[in-house]
PDB file of C-alpha atoms and ligand atoms in Angstrom:
ATOM      1  CA  UNK A  11      26.178  14.161 -42.165  1.00  0.00           C
ATOM      2  CA  UNK A  12      29.882  13.364 -42.625  1.00  0.00           C
ATOM      3  CA  UNK A  13      31.163  11.329 -39.671  1.00  0.00           C
ATOM      4  CA  UNK A  14      34.836  10.594 -39.007  1.00  0.00           C
ATOM      5  CA  UNK A  15      35.937   7.832 -36.623  1.00  0.00           C
ATOM      6  CA  UNK A  16      39.236   8.256 -34.787  1.00  0.00           C
ATOM      7  CA  UNK A  17      40.588   4.935 -33.504  1.00  0.00           C
ATOM      8  CA  UNK A  18      38.570   3.166 -36.214  1.00  0.00           C
ATOM      9  CA  UNK A  19      40.408  -0.165 -35.796  1.00  0.00           C
ATOM     10  CA  UNK A  20      39.535  -0.498 -32.095  1.00  0.00           C
ATOM     11  CA  UNK A  21      36.679  -2.630 -30.732  1.00  0.00           C
ATOM     12  CA  UNK A  22      34.335   0.349 -30.554  1.00  0.00           C
ATOM     13  CA  UNK A  23      35.861   1.993 -33.648  1.00  0.00           C
ATOM     14  CA  UNK A  24      34.927  -0.964 -35.859  1.00  0.00           C
ATOM     15  CA  UNK A  25      31.380  -1.060 -34.479  1.00  0.00           C
ATOM     16  CA  UNK A  26      31.048   2.675 -35.146  1.00  0.00           C
ATOM     17  CA  UNK A  27      32.169   2.271 -38.770  1.00  0.00           C
ATOM     18  CA  UNK A  28      29.537  -0.483 -39.200  1.00  0.00           C
ATOM     19  CA  UNK A  29      26.864   1.647 -37.535  1.00  0.00           C
ATOM     20  CA  UNK A  30      27.636   4.695 -39.732  1.00  0.00           C
ATOM     21  CA  UNK A  31      27.339   2.516 -42.851  1.00  0.00           C
ATOM     22  CA  UNK A  32      23.808   1.375 -41.949  1.00  0.00           C
ATOM     23  CA  UNK A  33      22.402   4.624 -40.527  1.00  0.00           C
ATOM     24  CA  UNK A  34      20.322   6.884 -42.768  1.00  0.00           C
ATOM     25  CA  UNK A  35      21.689  10.407 -42.983  1.00  0.00           C
ATOM     26  CA  UNK A  36      25.257   9.339 -42.166  1.00  0.00           C
ATOM     27  CA  UNK A  37      28.233   9.250 -44.510  1.00  0.00           C
ATOM     28  CA  UNK A  38      31.642   7.902 -43.483  1.00  0.00           C
ATOM     29  CA  UNK A  39      34.260  10.665 -43.822  1.00  0.00           C
ATOM     30  CA  UNK A  40      37.237   8.455 -42.921  1.00  0.00           C
ATOM     31  CA  UNK A  41      39.102   6.865 -40.036  1.00  0.00           C
ATOM     32  CA  UNK A  42      42.385   7.279 -38.188  1.00  0.00           C
ATOM     33  CA  UNK A  43      44.572   5.135 -36.006  1.00  0.00           C
ATOM     34  CA  UNK A  44      47.476   5.802 -33.674  1.00  0.00           C
ATOM     35  CA  UNK A  45      51.144   5.608 -34.757  1.00  0.00           C
ATOM     36  CA  UNK A  46      52.523   2.153 -35.683  1.00  0.00           C
ATOM     37  CA  UNK A  47      49.063   0.569 -35.692  1.00  0.00           C
ATOM     38  CA  UNK A  48      48.985  -2.419 -38.058  1.00  0.00           C
ATOM     39  CA  UNK A  49      45.647  -1.219 -39.494  1.00  0.00           C
ATOM     40  CA  UNK A  50      47.240   1.915 -41.030  1.00  0.00           C
ATOM     41  CA  UNK A  51      46.929   1.770 -44.838  1.00  0.00           C
ATOM     42  CA  UNK A  52      43.945  -0.601 -44.812  1.00  0.00           C
ATOM     43  CA  UNK A  53      40.527   0.333 -46.229  1.00  0.00           C
ATOM     44  CA  UNK A  54      38.414   1.719 -43.340  1.00  0.00           C
ATOM     45  CA  UNK A  55      35.313  -0.295 -44.264  1.00  0.00           C
ATOM     46  CA  UNK A  56      37.113  -3.541 -45.140  1.00  0.00           C
ATOM     47  CA  UNK A  57      38.850  -3.469 -41.743  1.00  0.00           C
ATOM     48  CA  UNK A  58      35.387  -3.473 -40.131  1.00  0.00           C
ATOM     49  CA  UNK A  59      34.175  -6.380 -42.279  1.00  0.00           C
ATOM     50  CA  UNK A  60      32.313  -4.249 -44.854  1.00  0.00           C
ATOM     51  CA  UNK A  61      32.736  -3.866 -48.652  1.00  0.00           C
ATOM     52  CA  UNK A  62      35.586  -1.560 -49.749  1.00  0.00           C
ATOM     53  CA  UNK A  63      34.810   2.196 -49.487  1.00  0.00           C
ATOM     54  CA  UNK A  64      38.061   3.663 -50.839  1.00  0.00           C
ATOM     55  CA  UNK A  65      38.914   5.524 -47.594  1.00  0.00           C
ATOM     56  CA  UNK A  66      42.280   4.562 -46.142  1.00  0.00           C
ATOM     57  CA  UNK A  67      43.035   4.391 -42.405  1.00  0.00           C
ATOM     58  CA  UNK A  68      45.597   7.113 -41.753  1.00  0.00           C
ATOM     59  CA  UNK A  69      47.362   8.893 -38.897  1.00  0.00           C
ATOM     60  CA  UNK A  70      46.224  12.285 -40.185  1.00  0.00           C
ATOM     61  CA  UNK A  71      43.652  13.298 -37.570  1.00  0.00           C
ATOM     62  CA  UNK A  72      43.830  16.967 -38.586  1.00  0.00           C
ATOM     63  CA  UNK A  73      42.633  16.210 -42.113  1.00  0.00           C
ATOM     64  CA  UNK A  74      39.808  14.011 -40.779  1.00  0.00           C
ATOM     65  CA  UNK A  75      38.557  16.820 -38.530  1.00  0.00           C
ATOM     66  CA  UNK A  76      38.783  19.205 -41.516  1.00  0.00           C
ATOM     67  CA  UNK A  77      36.586  17.092 -43.796  1.00  0.00           C
ATOM     68  CA  UNK A  78      34.068  15.844 -41.172  1.00  0.00           C
ATOM     69  CA  UNK A  79      30.937  17.457 -39.692  1.00  0.00           C
ATOM     70  CA  UNK A  80      31.390  15.413 -36.542  1.00  0.00           C
ATOM     71  CA  UNK A  81      34.090  13.141 -35.116  1.00  0.00           C
ATOM     72  CA  UNK A  82      33.510  10.178 -32.820  1.00  0.00           C
ATOM     73  CA  UNK A  83      36.368   9.314 -30.442  1.00  0.00           C
ATOM     74  CA  UNK A  84      36.560   6.036 -28.499  1.00  0.00           C
ATOM     75  CA  UNK A  85      40.365   5.874 -28.114  1.00  0.00           C
ATOM     76  CA  UNK A  86      42.661   6.764 -25.208  1.00  0.00           C
ATOM     77  CA  UNK A  87      42.648   9.797 -22.852  1.00  0.00           C
ATOM     78  CA  UNK A  88      46.150  10.694 -24.112  1.00  0.00           C
ATOM     79  CA  UNK A  89      44.744  11.315 -27.616  1.00  0.00           C
ATOM     80  CA  UNK A  90      42.023  13.739 -26.460  1.00  0.00           C
ATOM     81  CA  UNK A  91      44.116  16.941 -26.174  1.00  0.00           C
ATOM     82  CA  UNK A  92      45.162  16.893 -29.823  1.00  0.00           C
ATOM     83  CA  UNK A  93      41.677  15.931 -31.006  1.00  0.00           C
ATOM     84  CA  UNK A  94      40.216  18.860 -29.024  1.00  0.00           C
ATOM     85  CA  UNK A  95      42.652  21.226 -30.735  1.00  0.00           C
ATOM     86  CA  UNK A  96      41.481  20.115 -34.195  1.00  0.00           C
ATOM     87  CA  UNK A  97      37.798  20.173 -33.164  1.00  0.00           C
ATOM     88  CA  UNK A  98      38.189  23.822 -32.123  1.00  0.00           C
ATOM     89  CA  UNK A  99      40.220  24.760 -35.202  1.00  0.00           C
ATOM     90  CA  UNK A 100      37.714  23.326 -37.728  1.00  0.00           C
ATOM     91  CA  UNK A 101      34.530  23.738 -35.578  1.00  0.00           C
ATOM     92  CA  UNK A 102      33.939  19.995 -35.902  1.00  0.00           C
ATOM     93  CA  UNK A 103      31.433  18.647 -33.383  1.00  0.00           C
ATOM     94  CA  UNK A 104      33.015  16.053 -31.134  1.00  0.00           C
ATOM     95  CA  UNK A 105      31.500  12.911 -29.579  1.00  0.00           C
ATOM     96  CA  UNK A 106      33.768  11.672 -26.809  1.00  0.00           C
ATOM     97  CA  UNK A 107      33.270   8.119 -25.573  1.00  0.00           C
ATOM     98  CA  UNK A 108      36.808   7.630 -24.276  1.00  0.00           C
ATOM     99  CA  UNK A 109      36.862   7.215 -20.482  1.00  0.00           C
ATOM    100  CA  UNK A 110      39.559   7.614 -17.826  1.00  0.00           C
ATOM    101  CA  UNK A 111      40.414  11.330 -18.175  1.00  0.00           C
ATOM    102  CA  UNK A 112      42.073  12.970 -15.164  1.00  0.00           C
ATOM    103  CA  UNK A 113      40.885  16.299 -13.714  1.00  0.00           C
ATOM    104  CA  UNK A 114      43.220  18.368 -15.877  1.00  0.00           C
ATOM    105  CA  UNK A 115      42.133  16.572 -19.065  1.00  0.00           C
ATOM    106  CA  UNK A 116      38.488  16.968 -18.053  1.00  0.00           C
ATOM    107  CA  UNK A 117      38.980  20.715 -17.531  1.00  0.00           C
ATOM    108  CA  UNK A 118      40.514  20.989 -21.022  1.00  0.00           C
ATOM    109  CA  UNK A 119      37.427  19.295 -22.504  1.00  0.00           C
ATOM    110  CA  UNK A 120      35.115  21.736 -20.687  1.00  0.00           C
ATOM    111  CA  UNK A 121      37.203  24.665 -21.915  1.00  0.00           C
ATOM    112  CA  UNK A 122      37.155  23.457 -25.552  1.00  0.00           C
ATOM    113  CA  UNK A 123      33.361  23.130 -25.379  1.00  0.00           C
ATOM    114  CA  UNK A 124      33.096  26.910 -25.172  1.00  0.00           C
ATOM    115  CA  UNK A 125      33.900  26.990 -28.899  1.00  0.00           C
ATOM    116  CA  UNK A 126      32.404  23.769 -30.296  1.00  0.00           C
ATOM    117  CA  UNK A 127      29.637  21.252 -29.483  1.00  0.00           C
ATOM    118  CA  UNK A 128      31.056  18.346 -27.443  1.00  0.00           C
ATOM    119  CA  UNK A 129      29.010  15.387 -26.212  1.00  0.00           C
ATOM    120  CA  UNK A 130      30.795  13.341 -23.549  1.00  0.00           C
ATOM    121  CA  UNK A 131      29.240  10.344 -21.810  1.00  0.00           C
ATOM    122  CA  UNK A 132      30.622   7.547 -19.645  1.00  0.00           C
ATOM    123  CA  UNK A 133      27.970   5.361 -21.277  1.00  0.00           C
ATOM    124  CA  UNK A 134      26.284   6.099 -24.611  1.00  0.00           C
ATOM    125  CA  UNK A 135      23.520   3.507 -24.181  1.00  0.00           C
ATOM    126  CA  UNK A 136      20.070   5.063 -24.488  1.00  0.00           C
ATOM    127  CA  UNK A 137      18.668   2.595 -21.910  1.00  0.00           C
ATOM    128  CA  UNK A 138      21.371   3.333 -19.330  1.00  0.00           C
ATOM    129  CA  UNK A 139      20.781   7.069 -19.683  1.00  0.00           C
ATOM    130  CA  UNK A 140      17.034   6.602 -19.196  1.00  0.00           C
ATOM    131  CA  UNK A 141      17.847   4.677 -16.011  1.00  0.00           C
ATOM    132  CA  UNK A 142      20.269   7.398 -14.837  1.00  0.00           C
ATOM    133  CA  UNK A 143      17.440   9.938 -15.196  1.00  0.00           C
ATOM    134  CA  UNK A 144      15.077   7.598 -13.268  1.00  0.00           C
ATOM    135  CA  UNK A 145      17.682   7.108 -10.526  1.00  0.00           C
ATOM    136  CA  UNK A 146      17.884  10.861  -9.923  1.00  0.00           C
ATOM    137  CA  UNK A 147      14.077  11.105  -9.882  1.00  0.00           C
ATOM    138  CA  UNK A 148      13.682   8.212  -7.459  1.00  0.00           C
ATOM    139  CA  UNK A 149      16.334   9.491  -5.071  1.00  0.00           C
ATOM    140  CA  UNK A 150      14.546  12.864  -5.053  1.00  0.00           C
ATOM    141  CA  UNK A 151      11.280  11.125  -4.130  1.00  0.00           C
ATOM    142  CA  UNK A 152      12.660   8.749  -1.475  1.00  0.00           C
ATOM    143  CA  UNK A 153      14.319  10.075   1.683  1.00  0.00           C
ATOM    144  CA  UNK A 154      17.373   8.583   3.383  1.00  0.00           C
ATOM    145  CA  UNK A 155      15.275   5.904   5.092  1.00  0.00           C
ATOM    146  CA  UNK A 156      15.954   4.208   1.768  1.00  0.00           C
ATOM    147  CA  UNK A 157      19.574   3.010   1.595  1.00  0.00           C
ATOM    148  CA  UNK A 158      21.069   3.292  -1.898  1.00  0.00           C
ATOM    149  CA  UNK A 159      23.429   0.557  -3.115  1.00  0.00           C
ATOM    150  CA  UNK A 160      24.864   0.194  -6.627  1.00  0.00           C
ATOM    151  CA  UNK A 161      25.948  -3.180  -7.953  1.00  0.00           C
ATOM    152  CA  UNK A 162      27.794  -3.732 -11.240  1.00  0.00           C
ATOM    153  CA  UNK A 163      29.180  -6.776 -13.061  1.00  0.00           C
ATOM    154  CA  UNK A 164      31.576  -6.695 -16.000  1.00  0.00           C
ATOM    155  CA  UNK A 165      33.788  -9.059 -18.004  1.00  0.00           C
ATOM    156  CA  UNK A 166      37.012 -10.430 -16.538  1.00  0.00           C
ATOM    157  CA  UNK A 167      39.219  -8.095 -18.658  1.00  0.00           C
ATOM    158  CA  UNK A 168      38.006  -4.873 -17.029  1.00  0.00           C
ATOM    159  CA  UNK A 169      40.852  -3.183 -15.128  1.00  0.00           C
ATOM    160  CA  UNK A 170      39.021  -0.542 -13.065  1.00  0.00           C
ATOM    161  CA  UNK A 171      36.245  -0.607 -10.461  1.00  0.00           C
ATOM    162  CA  UNK A 172      33.609   0.584  -9.892  1.00  0.00           C
ATOM    163  CA  UNK A 173      32.674   1.109 -13.541  1.00  0.00           C
ATOM    164  CA  UNK A 174      32.280   4.653 -14.880  1.00  0.00           C
ATOM    165  CA  UNK A 175      28.607   3.864 -15.405  1.00  0.00           C
ATOM    166  CA  UNK A 176      28.167   2.800 -11.763  1.00  0.00           C
ATOM    167  CA  UNK A 177      29.709   6.132 -10.740  1.00  0.00           C
ATOM    168  CA  UNK A 178      27.296   7.945 -13.080  1.00  0.00           C
ATOM    169  CA  UNK A 179      24.396   6.163 -11.292  1.00  0.00           C
ATOM    170  CA  UNK A 180      25.908   7.202  -7.950  1.00  0.00           C
ATOM    171  CA  UNK A 181      26.211  10.817  -9.089  1.00  0.00           C
ATOM    172  CA  UNK A 182      22.571  10.832 -10.191  1.00  0.00           C
ATOM    173  CA  UNK A 183      21.474   9.378  -6.834  1.00  0.00           C
ATOM    174  CA  UNK A 184      23.574  11.932  -4.928  1.00  0.00           C
ATOM    175  CA  UNK A 185      22.217  14.777  -7.053  1.00  0.00           C
ATOM    176  CA  UNK A 186      18.652  13.694  -6.267  1.00  0.00           C
ATOM    177  CA  UNK A 187      19.502  14.053  -2.551  1.00  0.00           C
ATOM    178  CA  UNK A 188      21.415  17.315  -3.055  1.00  0.00           C
ATOM    179  CA  UNK A 189      24.675  15.866  -1.696  1.00  0.00           C
ATOM    180  CA  UNK A 190      28.163  15.388  -3.196  1.00  0.00           C
ATOM    181  CA  UNK A 191      28.849  11.764  -4.126  1.00  0.00           C
ATOM    182  CA  UNK A 192      32.407  11.990  -2.725  1.00  0.00           C
ATOM    183  CA  UNK A 193      30.998  12.849   0.719  1.00  0.00           C
ATOM    184  CA  UNK A 194      28.699   9.800   0.910  1.00  0.00           C
ATOM    185  CA  UNK A 195      30.164   7.060  -1.299  1.00  0.00           C
ATOM    186  CA  UNK A 196      31.512   3.775   0.083  1.00  0.00           C
ATOM    187  CA  UNK A 197      33.449   1.812  -2.526  1.00  0.00           C
ATOM    188  CA  UNK A 198      33.300  -1.844  -1.481  1.00  0.00           C
ATOM    189  CA  UNK A 199      33.098  -3.306   2.032  1.00  0.00           C
ATOM    190  CA  UNK A 200      35.354  -5.869   3.634  1.00  0.00           C
ATOM    191  CA  UNK A 201      36.052  -7.077   7.198  1.00  0.00           C
ATOM    192  CA  UNK A 202      34.762  -5.237  10.276  1.00  0.00           C
ATOM    193  CA  UNK A 203      33.088  -2.326   8.558  1.00  0.00           C
ATOM    194  CA  UNK A 204      30.690  -1.359  11.360  1.00  0.00           C
ATOM    195  CA  UNK A 205      27.028  -0.715  10.692  1.00  0.00           C
ATOM    196  CA  UNK A 206      25.966   1.086   7.538  1.00  0.00           C
ATOM    197  CA  UNK A 207      25.606   4.840   8.043  1.00  0.00           C
ATOM    198  CA  UNK A 208      22.419   6.598   7.008  1.00  0.00           C
ATOM    199  CA  UNK A 209      22.793   8.431   3.692  1.00  0.00           C
ATOM    200  CA  UNK A 210      25.687   6.360   2.365  1.00  0.00           C
ATOM    201  CA  UNK A 211      25.736   5.348  -1.292  1.00  0.00           C
ATOM    202  CA  UNK A 212      27.485   1.980  -1.537  1.00  0.00           C
ATOM    203  CA  UNK A 213      29.218   0.394  -4.536  1.00  0.00           C
ATOM    204  CA  UNK A 214      29.961  -3.283  -5.171  1.00  0.00           C
ATOM    205  CA  UNK A 215      31.718  -4.751  -8.219  1.00  0.00           C
ATOM    206  CA  UNK A 216      31.710  -8.277  -9.655  1.00  0.00           C
ATOM    207  CA  UNK A 217      33.976  -9.516 -12.464  1.00  0.00           C
ATOM    208  CA  UNK A 218      33.672 -12.606 -14.641  1.00  0.00           C
ATOM    209  CA  UNK A 219      33.316 -14.144 -18.094  1.00  0.00           C
ATOM    210  CA  UNK A 220      32.451 -11.867 -21.000  1.00  0.00           C
ATOM    211  CA  UNK A 221      29.624  -9.934 -19.297  1.00  0.00           C
ATOM    212  CA  UNK A 222      29.256  -6.691 -21.325  1.00  0.00           C
ATOM    213  CA  UNK A 223      27.874  -4.716 -18.361  1.00  0.00           C
ATOM    214  CA  UNK A 224      25.106  -5.234 -15.764  1.00  0.00           C
ATOM    215  CA  UNK A 225      24.069  -2.483 -13.338  1.00  0.00           C
ATOM    216  CA  UNK A 226      21.557  -2.411 -10.485  1.00  0.00           C
ATOM    217  CA  UNK A 227      20.562   0.546  -8.347  1.00  0.00           C
ATOM    218  CA  UNK A 228      18.882  -0.626  -5.147  1.00  0.00           C
ATOM    219  CA  UNK A 229      16.760   1.515  -2.815  1.00  0.00           C
ATOM    220  CA  UNK A 230      16.226  -0.519   0.387  1.00  0.00           C
ATOM    221  CA  UNK A 231      14.153   0.570   3.404  1.00  0.00           C
ATOM    222  CA  UNK A 232      13.284  -1.494   6.492  1.00  0.00           C
ATOM    223  CA  UNK A 233      10.184  -2.861   4.819  1.00  0.00           C
ATOM    224  CA  UNK A 234      10.547  -2.606   1.041  1.00  0.00           C
ATOM    225  CA  UNK A 235      13.115  -2.659  -1.716  1.00  0.00           C
ATOM    226  CA  UNK A 236      13.131  -1.131  -5.197  1.00  0.00           C
ATOM    227  CA  UNK A 237      15.639  -2.301  -7.804  1.00  0.00           C
ATOM    228  CA  UNK A 238      16.431  -0.630 -11.120  1.00  0.00           C
ATOM    229  CA  UNK A 239      18.319  -3.022 -13.418  1.00  0.00           C
ATOM    230  CA  UNK A 240      20.073  -2.682 -16.762  1.00  0.00           C
ATOM    231  CA  UNK A 241      21.773  -5.497 -18.659  1.00  0.00           C
ATOM    232  CA  UNK A 242      23.792  -4.765 -21.801  1.00  0.00           C
ATOM    233  CA  UNK A 243      23.646  -7.599 -24.342  1.00  0.00           C
ATOM    234  CA  UNK A 244      26.143  -6.127 -26.824  1.00  0.00           C
ATOM    235  CA  UNK A 245      28.536  -3.178 -27.306  1.00  0.00           C
ATOM    236  CA  UNK A 246      26.228  -2.161 -30.179  1.00  0.00           C
ATOM    237  CA  UNK A 247      24.220  -0.096 -27.665  1.00  0.00           C
ATOM    238  CA  UNK A 248      27.197   2.264 -27.280  1.00  0.00           C
ATOM    239  CA  UNK A 249      27.806   2.739 -31.008  1.00  0.00           C
ATOM    240  CA  UNK A 250      24.082   3.276 -31.698  1.00  0.00           C
ATOM    241  CA  UNK A 251      23.925   5.913 -28.941  1.00  0.00           C
ATOM    242  CA  UNK A 252      27.104   7.636 -30.176  1.00  0.00           C
ATOM    243  CA  UNK A 253      25.717   7.887 -33.735  1.00  0.00           C
ATOM    244  CA  UNK A 254      22.430   9.220 -32.324  1.00  0.00           C
ATOM    245  CA  UNK A 255      24.449  11.886 -30.470  1.00  0.00           C
ATOM    246  CA  UNK A 256      26.460  12.671 -33.622  1.00  0.00           C
ATOM    247  CA  UNK A 257      23.268  13.336 -35.613  1.00  0.00           C
ATOM    248  CA  UNK A 258      21.899  15.431 -32.730  1.00  0.00           C
ATOM    249  CA  UNK A 259      24.853  17.857 -32.899  1.00  0.00           C
ATOM    250  CA  UNK A 260      23.666  19.209 -36.270  1.00  0.00           C
ATOM    251  CA  UNK A 261      22.874  22.878 -35.694  1.00  0.00           C
ATOM    252  CA  UNK A 262      23.709  22.726 -31.956  1.00  0.00           C
ATOM    253  CA  UNK A 263      25.440  25.709 -30.361  1.00  0.00           C
ATOM    254  CA  UNK A 264      28.878  25.213 -28.819  1.00  0.00           C
ATOM    255  CA  UNK A 265      28.579  23.630 -25.383  1.00  0.00           C
ATOM    256  CA  UNK A 266      29.445  20.693 -23.156  1.00  0.00           C
ATOM    257  CA  UNK A 267      26.620  18.165 -23.453  1.00  0.00           C
ATOM    258  CA  UNK A 268      25.916  14.673 -22.163  1.00  0.00           C
ATOM    259  CA  UNK A 269      23.498  11.954 -23.293  1.00  0.00           C
ATOM    260  CA  UNK A 270      20.766  13.300 -21.010  1.00  0.00           C
ATOM    261  CA  UNK A 271      20.876  16.521 -23.083  1.00  0.00           C
ATOM    262  CA  UNK A 272      20.840  14.536 -26.330  1.00  0.00           C
ATOM    263  CA  UNK A 273      17.863  12.430 -25.250  1.00  0.00           C
ATOM    264  CA  UNK A 274      15.977  15.324 -23.602  1.00  0.00           C
ATOM    265  CA  UNK A 275      16.067  13.506 -20.245  1.00  0.00           C
ATOM    266  CA  UNK A 276      17.358  16.476 -18.218  1.00  0.00           C
ATOM    267  CA  UNK A 277      15.171  17.373 -15.234  1.00  0.00           C
ATOM    268  CA  UNK A 278      12.616  19.945 -16.277  1.00  0.00           C
ATOM    269  CA  UNK A 279      13.219  19.443 -20.032  1.00  0.00           C
TER     270      UNK A 279
HETATM  271  P1  NAD B 327      40.302  -0.463 -28.008  1.00  0.00           P
HETATM  272  O1  NAD B 327      41.636  -0.540 -27.347  1.00  0.00           O
HETATM  273  O2  NAD B 327      39.770  -1.677 -28.673  1.00  0.00           O
HETATM  274  O3  NAD B 327      40.300   0.715 -29.093  1.00  0.00           O
HETATM  275  C1  NAD B 327      40.960   1.952 -28.947  1.00  0.00           C
HETATM  276  C2  NAD B 327      41.578   2.293 -30.302  1.00  0.00           C
HETATM  277  O4  NAD B 327      42.073   3.633 -30.264  1.00  0.00           O
HETATM  278  C3  NAD B 327      42.762   1.376 -30.657  1.00  0.00           C
HETATM  279  O5  NAD B 327      42.576   0.844 -31.960  1.00  0.00           O
HETATM  280  C4  NAD B 327      43.949   2.326 -30.607  1.00  0.00           C
HETATM  281  O6  NAD B 327      44.986   1.970 -31.505  1.00  0.00           O
HETATM  282  C5  NAD B 327      43.289   3.641 -31.002  1.00  0.00           C
HETATM  283  N1  NAD B 327      44.096   4.816 -30.686  1.00  0.00           N
HETATM  284  C6  NAD B 327      44.899   5.036 -29.612  1.00  0.00           C
HETATM  285  N2  NAD B 327      45.483   6.247 -29.716  1.00  0.00           N
HETATM  286  C7  NAD B 327      45.023   6.805 -30.867  1.00  0.00           C
HETATM  287  C8  NAD B 327      45.239   8.055 -31.526  1.00  0.00           C
HETATM  288  N3  NAD B 327      46.076   8.977 -31.021  1.00  0.00           N
HETATM  289  N4  NAD B 327      44.604   8.297 -32.686  1.00  0.00           N
HETATM  290  C9  NAD B 327      43.766   7.389 -33.228  1.00  0.00           C
HETATM  291  N5  NAD B 327      43.528   6.181 -32.649  1.00  0.00           N
HETATM  292  C10 NAD B 327      44.134   5.909 -31.482  1.00  0.00           C
HETATM  293  O7  NAD B 327      39.307   0.052 -26.885  1.00  0.00           O
HETATM  294  P2  NAD B 327      37.701   0.087 -26.900  1.00  0.00           P
HETATM  295  O8  NAD B 327      37.157  -1.085 -26.163  1.00  0.00           O
HETATM  296  O9  NAD B 327      37.213   0.369 -28.274  1.00  0.00           O
HETATM  297  O10 NAD B 327      37.434   1.357 -25.962  1.00  0.00           O
HETATM  298  C11 NAD B 327      37.988   2.619 -26.263  1.00  0.00           C
HETATM  299  C12 NAD B 327      37.580   3.631 -25.209  1.00  0.00           C
HETATM  300  O11 NAD B 327      36.159   3.783 -25.202  1.00  0.00           O
HETATM  301  C13 NAD B 327      37.937   3.246 -23.774  1.00  0.00           C
HETATM  302  O12 NAD B 327      38.303   4.423 -23.075  1.00  0.00           O
HETATM  303  C14 NAD B 327      36.629   2.686 -23.202  1.00  0.00           C
HETATM  304  O13 NAD B 327      36.552   2.778 -21.808  1.00  0.00           O
HETATM  305  C15 NAD B 327      35.661   3.596 -23.883  1.00  0.00           C
HETATM  306  N6  NAD B 327      34.278   3.081 -23.976  1.00  0.00           N
HETATM  307  C16 NAD B 327      33.312   3.975 -23.688  1.00  0.00           C
HETATM  308  C17 NAD B 327      31.982   3.613 -23.820  1.00  0.00           C
HETATM  309  C18 NAD B 327      30.925   4.660 -23.600  1.00  0.00           C
HETATM  310  O14 NAD B 327      29.729   4.372 -23.798  1.00  0.00           O
HETATM  311  N7  NAD B 327      31.313   5.872 -23.231  1.00  0.00           N
HETATM  312  C19 NAD B 327      31.651   2.323 -24.237  1.00  0.00           C
HETATM  313  C20 NAD B 327      32.667   1.420 -24.516  1.00  0.00           C
HETATM  314  C21 NAD B 327      33.998   1.825 -24.401  1.00  0.00           C
END
């Protein structure tokens, strides 16, 4: 399968190039970068610390979509609209790891997925997605005598909170209880908050060091406590999951998919 990496000089982009090179059934189709990036003109593989492959990092995203079976995008939300246009034009499956899209951008992704297979996930880790599925199951089993709290810790460079993954855990917990997360979520507590209300889903965020990403989902009743924990040791879990999703798109019908679809973890599947 021919895989193209847009944003191939980024932190995730380089890991994806490495992952493609060592995964059976994958062939690197090329890589792009944004305008004025110092990596433009370099060999895609050499830039990621691999032996030369003869493919040059270019700005020509359209050509990369044309020659690839699937494109993996871990770039910026601003780049998504143009990438969607090319995905639709050339029927190139699209794996979208970029986070931070606004509502309008999200709607455009959903619309594009009517014509081409798109897999979008806030977190491509296979382990995190297994835990998201478990969170939904557990919150279906346990009533609101169990208070749900979500705790995350990330490296000191992270600029947003709570993490997209923590929100995905919250959405799974809310879905299990058939409520909307926005109606029950409490993002951080400080000062005179009053007592916790039944049915709330609370979020707390810690920042420090180079922690890749730790998440806990806690179900606490008056007499017992269940904790689901995930600790990411390296960003490699995201690139492995994204390549897994890329291979999964072979032969898939157009549609808007997430990692639970890819892994077969959807309820009832
Ligand atoms: P990064 O800044 O290291 O890399 C982004 C790269 O995209 C840069 O090299 C940048 O030059 C390039 N780029 C920007 N505009 C472009 C364009 N128009 N065309 C081609 N390339 C372009 O960031 P990163 O740490 O690799 O993360 C990238 C994105 O992936 C972020 O949104 C991050 O939140 C997300 N992310 C998602 C997951 C997940 O599992 N879903 C995991 C890690 C990171």
